[in-house]
Amino acid sequence: MLPVALLLAATVTGTSERSYEVLAPESRVDLGSDRVSVRDLAAAFQPRMMLRGSTPSPDLLWIWFEAVDAGGRVDLIYHWVWENEIHPEKTVNRMYALFRAAYFGYPLYDIEFFQVSVDPKTGDLLGALFETACEDGFFQRLPAHCLTRVERQAGGQFQQEVRSKDGLLLSTETISPVLEGSRLIAAVQTWNHLSMLPTDVELEQPSWREMVAPLKPLDAEDFAAHKFSRKSQGDYETHDSKEILGVAAIGMWLLLALGPPAVLRGLREAVGSKPRGFRGEPAYTPIIRALQVTYQKLNLRGMSSPMSWPQNFLSLVASILVIVSIFPLLRFDVWWIRAWDFPRVQVLLVGMLILLVRFAVRYPMSRPEWILYGLVGVALALHTGRIFPYTPLAQEQSLVAESVDPDRTLSLMVANILMHNRQAHRLVDLVQDLQPDLLLVLEPDRWWAEQMAVLEESYPYRIEKPLEDTYGMMFYSRLKLLEPEIRYLMDPGVPSMFARAVLDSGEIVDLHLLHPKPPYPAESTETTERDAEILIAGLAAKTSGFPAVIAGDLNDVAWSHTTRLFQRTSGMLDPRIGRGLYSTFHAEIPFMRWPLDHVFHSHHFKLVRIERPPAIGSDHFPVFVELTLDEQGPVHQEAPTPQGNDFEEVIDKLDAASDMSPDAEPEKPDPQGSNP
């Protein structure tokens, strides 16, 4: 139980803020007789990282940098971000991955530092500091970590010292590192990407290849979100609070060992008894109060007395399941409530397992337990009700076309490619196989824009907005596009797209393409902007007078309150209803999948086909939909209609988001390939 408590505690802690000052990327510093930006300085002295061609390694995704004014020198700290680190032994790797996910955070990036010191007066490289293996060997089972410091000496030579983590000097020697101008040549030494300085003789071997990735500044949010206080650091360290980790571990252990009632009473007493609501006290206090009242009403205090810990643990999980099942019913926009809209399938499966285990154990249940597991049953019924429409047992909302006129048909593929994914050939091959009329690519950066250039001949009409922050968009069309716009509906840094496509029949279709921010603390602590962006697109489609399609990664699930409100107020149809979930995220974690990527259409269309194509190296699967205009569509298909005060709720949501709406004018790109 204690290891589980430690893992849970490690997961929820470790997001300490950077404790040292760094130079802004666009600030200027002296470099010899010139003044250059910190960004340019970092690019000029960025080490070249080499890898032997015969050694396997996940991709190098990008390189973060920090710059510190050290008084007389500038220290540049580079953080090499690898897609993962794979232990040579598969069994060990699984356990190691679990530990890394909890302690260092998810995704399972391997981040290694390499510090370079520069003399701003002369522009000379003064030295370097990096982590290396104490012994050679790429496939060492447990490579011991050492620190290597290299310092320039008189005459241009460098002295290299290797010390153990506890400061013991292991070796010292004079070296002549290989330089390309002002850039050191470094190399990957081990499977977990520790570094070394290869000699010129070693580099003469033909098997070396350079690992190239974008260079970008490490901001405060990424520093905290990726738990840098727990990663290897150079001369500038931010220490994680072991006290907080210890307290969290004790708390988790108490929850697992004693059960919720006793722990909740203790927490409740510690927080205080005056109820002041969400605004006047920590966010967790109302939850604690609600849980305590619930247990008192149900007389569940007896559950913390002489019961075995497995029973107690099962009751704890059942209690948590009931609580998180209530969260989606609350109309608060905070991320930790809205996020529970997503895993309904997973919560349903866990709940079914809880009931199966509890009733399979032949042990008498008290009245409070009957009430608790009755509430679990009610929660499962709620989840089933939301998920059922997305099963083949439900009635189809988008009907299949009896006949198809190719001139009145369009096909669309939505692909969130994961900006750091470098397997562009998989997407290109898929596009060439499916040949969609319209292709929406989400999260592209400049690198992806270059790779997708091979499609330009097949897609003469394009709207391109690659960005380096995962909110880039590129839209490719075989069909002529009219009135293309890049819009900023809620956030000046988050684009959406609009265009009118001309079918081969000459008919016009409105296209609304979206990718709002997700309900995740590193991105957005509230869902107000996301909800408003979805609803705005729905109202625009409803009032345009043209057939319409709304598509994209909406960062919301099909069964959420917002998505259902959007459907009822826009009249848009969902081709998944009556057919299946078509879950697109997360492509690499089968148990944690839900439908985030959507294609909705107006009742003017009928469905030709819908499918979820194979993975493309991203954390999302693509989604492919083919539609055809059909005069019988509005007659045969029952579009969702508003209920009760739906429009009043939409107005309230848009009013709440109005202060967040940017003043940025839409960009009007050339649809034949220019980038605004």
PDB file of N, CA and C in Angstrom, residues 504-540:
ATOM      1  N   ASP A 504     -18.279  20.224 -56.801  1.00  0.00           N
ATOM      2  CA  ASP A 504     -18.208  20.087 -58.259  1.00  0.00           C
ATOM      3  C   ASP A 504     -19.542  20.410 -58.908  1.00  0.00           C
ATOM      4  N   SER A 505     -20.617  20.315 -58.152  1.00  0.00           N
ATOM      5  CA  SER A 505     -21.941  20.663 -58.670  1.00  0.00           C
ATOM      6  C   SER A 505     -22.174  22.172 -58.677  1.00  0.00           C
ATOM      7  N   GLY A 506     -21.262  22.935 -58.076  1.00  0.00           N
ATOM      8  CA  GLY A 506     -21.420  24.382 -57.973  1.00  0.00           C
ATOM      9  C   GLY A 506     -22.067  24.824 -56.680  1.00  0.00           C
ATOM     10  N   GLU A 507     -22.558  23.892 -55.874  1.00  0.00           N
ATOM     11  CA  GLU A 507     -23.187  24.236 -54.599  1.00  0.00           C
ATOM     12  C   GLU A 507     -22.129  24.610 -53.558  1.00  0.00           C
ATOM     13  N   ILE A 508     -22.510  25.473 -52.632  1.00  0.00           N
ATOM     14  CA  ILE A 508     -21.583  26.016 -51.642  1.00  0.00           C
ATOM     15  C   ILE A 508     -21.841  25.388 -50.282  1.00  0.00           C
ATOM     16  N   VAL A 509     -20.755  25.080 -49.578  1.00  0.00           N
ATOM     17  CA  VAL A 509     -20.829  24.499 -48.236  1.00  0.00           C
ATOM     18  C   VAL A 509     -19.965  25.335 -47.300  1.00  0.00           C
ATOM     19  N   ASP A 510     -20.531  25.738 -46.156  1.00  0.00           N
ATOM     20  CA  ASP A 510     -19.766  26.461 -45.140  1.00  0.00           C
ATOM     21  C   ASP A 510     -18.935  25.484 -44.321  1.00  0.00           C
ATOM     22  N   LEU A 511     -17.684  25.864 -44.074  1.00  0.00           N
ATOM     23  CA  LEU A 511     -16.774  25.036 -43.284  1.00  0.00           C
ATOM     24  C   LEU A 511     -16.275  25.840 -42.086  1.00  0.00           C
ATOM     25  N   HIS A 512     -16.500  25.324 -40.888  1.00  0.00           N
ATOM     26  CA  HIS A 512     -16.009  25.931 -39.652  1.00  0.00           C
ATOM     27  C   HIS A 512     -15.025  24.950 -39.020  1.00  0.00           C
ATOM     28  N   LEU A 513     -13.777  25.359 -38.854  1.00  0.00           N
ATOM     29  CA  LEU A 513     -12.707  24.470 -38.411  1.00  0.00           C
ATOM     30  C   LEU A 513     -12.132  24.998 -37.101  1.00  0.00           C
ATOM     31  N   LEU A 514     -12.127  24.158 -36.067  1.00  0.00           N
ATOM     32  CA  LEU A 514     -11.833  24.622 -34.711  1.00  0.00           C
ATOM     33  C   LEU A 514     -10.773  23.761 -34.027  1.00  0.00           C
ATOM     34  N   HIS A 515     -10.076  24.383 -33.080  1.00  0.00           N
ATOM     35  CA  HIS A 515      -9.182  23.664 -32.156  1.00  0.00           C
ATOM     36  C   HIS A 515      -9.000  24.512 -30.894  1.00  0.00           C
ATOM     37  N   PRO A 516     -10.037  24.586 -30.049  1.00  0.00           N
ATOM     38  CA  PRO A 516      -9.932  25.395 -28.828  1.00  0.00           C
ATOM     39  C   PRO A 516      -9.033  24.736 -27.787  1.00  0.00           C
ATOM     40  N   LYS A 517      -8.721  25.497 -26.739  1.00  0.00           N
ATOM     41  CA  LYS A 517      -7.862  24.984 -25.670  1.00  0.00           C
ATOM     42  C   LYS A 517      -8.599  23.940 -24.837  1.00  0.00           C
ATOM     43  N   PRO A 518      -7.865  22.941 -24.326  1.00  0.00           N
ATOM     44  CA  PRO A 518      -8.498  21.902 -23.508  1.00  0.00           C
ATOM     45  C   PRO A 518      -8.640  22.340 -22.056  1.00  0.00           C
ATOM     46  N   PRO A 519      -9.520  21.681 -21.298  1.00  0.00           N
ATOM     47  CA  PRO A 519      -9.629  21.951 -19.861  1.00  0.00           C
ATOM     48  C   PRO A 519      -8.501  21.263 -19.103  1.00  0.00           C
ATOM     49  N   TYR A 520      -7.360  21.913 -19.091  1.00  0.00           N
ATOM     50  CA  TYR A 520      -6.154  21.353 -18.486  1.00  0.00           C
ATOM     51  C   TYR A 520      -5.376  22.519 -17.902  1.00  0.00           C
ATOM     52  N   PRO A 521      -4.904  22.422 -16.644  1.00  0.00           N
ATOM     53  CA  PRO A 521      -4.340  23.606 -15.979  1.00  0.00           C
ATOM     54  C   PRO A 521      -3.179  24.248 -16.706  1.00  0.00           C
ATOM     55  N   ALA A 522      -2.386  23.471 -17.452  1.00  0.00           N
ATOM     56  CA  ALA A 522      -1.271  24.069 -18.189  1.00  0.00           C
ATOM     57  C   ALA A 522      -1.743  24.840 -19.413  1.00  0.00           C
ATOM     58  N   GLU A 523      -2.992  24.623 -19.833  1.00  0.00           N
ATOM     59  CA  GLU A 523      -3.532  25.296 -21.010  1.00  0.00           C
ATOM     60  C   GLU A 523      -4.621  26.305 -20.637  1.00  0.00           C
ATOM     61  N   SER A 524      -5.642  25.848 -19.921  1.00  0.00           N
ATOM     62  CA  SER A 524      -6.754  26.720 -19.566  1.00  0.00           C
ATOM     63  C   SER A 524      -7.420  26.171 -18.310  1.00  0.00           C
ATOM     64  N   THR A 525      -7.524  26.999 -17.269  1.00  0.00           N
ATOM     65  CA  THR A 525      -8.106  26.539 -16.010  1.00  0.00           C
ATOM     66  C   THR A 525      -9.632  26.544 -16.042  1.00  0.00           C
ATOM     67  N   GLU A 526     -10.230  27.151 -17.063  1.00  0.00           N
ATOM     68  CA  GLU A 526     -11.682  27.167 -17.210  1.00  0.00           C
ATOM     69  C   GLU A 526     -12.039  26.791 -18.642  1.00  0.00           C
ATOM     70  N   THR A 527     -13.272  26.333 -18.820  1.00  0.00           N
ATOM     71  CA  THR A 527     -13.724  25.923 -20.154  1.00  0.00           C
ATOM     72  C   THR A 527     -14.573  26.999 -20.824  1.00  0.00           C
ATOM     73  N   THR A 528     -14.632  28.188 -20.242  1.00  0.00           N
ATOM     74  CA  THR A 528     -15.492  29.249 -20.769  1.00  0.00           C
ATOM     75  C   THR A 528     -15.167  29.551 -22.227  1.00  0.00           C
ATOM     76  N   GLU A 529     -13.887  29.738 -22.540  1.00  0.00           N
ATOM     77  CA  GLU A 529     -13.491  30.074 -23.913  1.00  0.00           C
ATOM     78  C   GLU A 529     -13.787  28.926 -24.864  1.00  0.00           C
ATOM     79  N   ARG A 530     -13.450  27.699 -24.445  1.00  0.00           N
ATOM     80  CA  ARG A 530     -13.699  26.546 -25.313  1.00  0.00           C
ATOM     81  C   ARG A 530     -15.181  26.422 -25.638  1.00  0.00           C
ATOM     82  N   ASP A 531     -16.018  26.492 -24.598  1.00  0.00           N
ATOM     83  CA  ASP A 531     -17.456  26.343 -24.807  1.00  0.00           C
ATOM     84  C   ASP A 531     -17.994  27.431 -25.735  1.00  0.00           C
ATOM     85  N   ALA A 532     -17.546  28.679 -25.513  1.00  0.00           N
ATOM     86  CA  ALA A 532     -18.035  29.789 -26.330  1.00  0.00           C
ATOM     87  C   ALA A 532     -17.633  29.610 -27.791  1.00  0.00           C
ATOM     88  N   GLU A 533     -16.412  29.158 -28.036  1.00  0.00           N
ATOM     89  CA  GLU A 533     -15.945  28.983 -29.419  1.00  0.00           C
ATOM     90  C   GLU A 533     -16.788  27.940 -30.145  1.00  0.00           C
ATOM     91  N   ILE A 534     -17.113  26.847 -29.469  1.00  0.00           N
ATOM     92  CA  ILE A 534     -17.941  25.804 -30.074  1.00  0.00           C
ATOM     93  C   ILE A 534     -19.349  26.334 -30.366  1.00  0.00           C
ATOM     94  N   LEU A 535     -19.915  27.046 -29.404  1.00  0.00           N
ATOM     95  CA  LEU A 535     -21.279  27.556 -29.569  1.00  0.00           C
ATOM     96  C   LEU A 535     -21.359  28.632 -30.645  1.00  0.00           C
ATOM     97  N   ILE A 536     -20.330  29.486 -30.739  1.00  0.00           N
ATOM     98  CA  ILE A 536     -20.307  30.526 -31.779  1.00  0.00           C
ATOM     99  C   ILE A 536     -20.329  29.886 -33.165  1.00  0.00           C
ATOM    100  N   ALA A 537     -19.511  28.848 -33.349  1.00  0.00           N
ATOM    101  CA  ALA A 537     -19.486  28.169 -34.648  1.00  0.00           C
ATOM    102  C   ALA A 537     -20.845  27.554 -34.956  1.00  0.00           C
ATOM    103  N   GLY A 538     -21.502  26.991 -33.946  1.00  0.00           N
ATOM    104  CA  GLY A 538     -22.816  26.388 -34.163  1.00  0.00           C
ATOM    105  C   GLY A 538     -23.864  27.398 -34.586  1.00  0.00           C
ATOM    106  N   LEU A 539     -23.881  28.557 -33.929  1.00  0.00           N
ATOM    107  CA  LEU A 539     -24.851  29.587 -34.291  1.00  0.00           C
ATOM    108  C   LEU A 539     -24.576  30.140 -35.689  1.00  0.00           C
ATOM    109  N   ALA A 540     -23.289  30.308 -36.028  1.00  0.00           N
ATOM    110  CA  ALA A 540     -22.938  30.802 -37.362  1.00  0.00           C
ATOM    111  C   ALA A 540     -23.395  29.820 -38.439  1.00  0.00           C
TER     112      ALA A 540
END
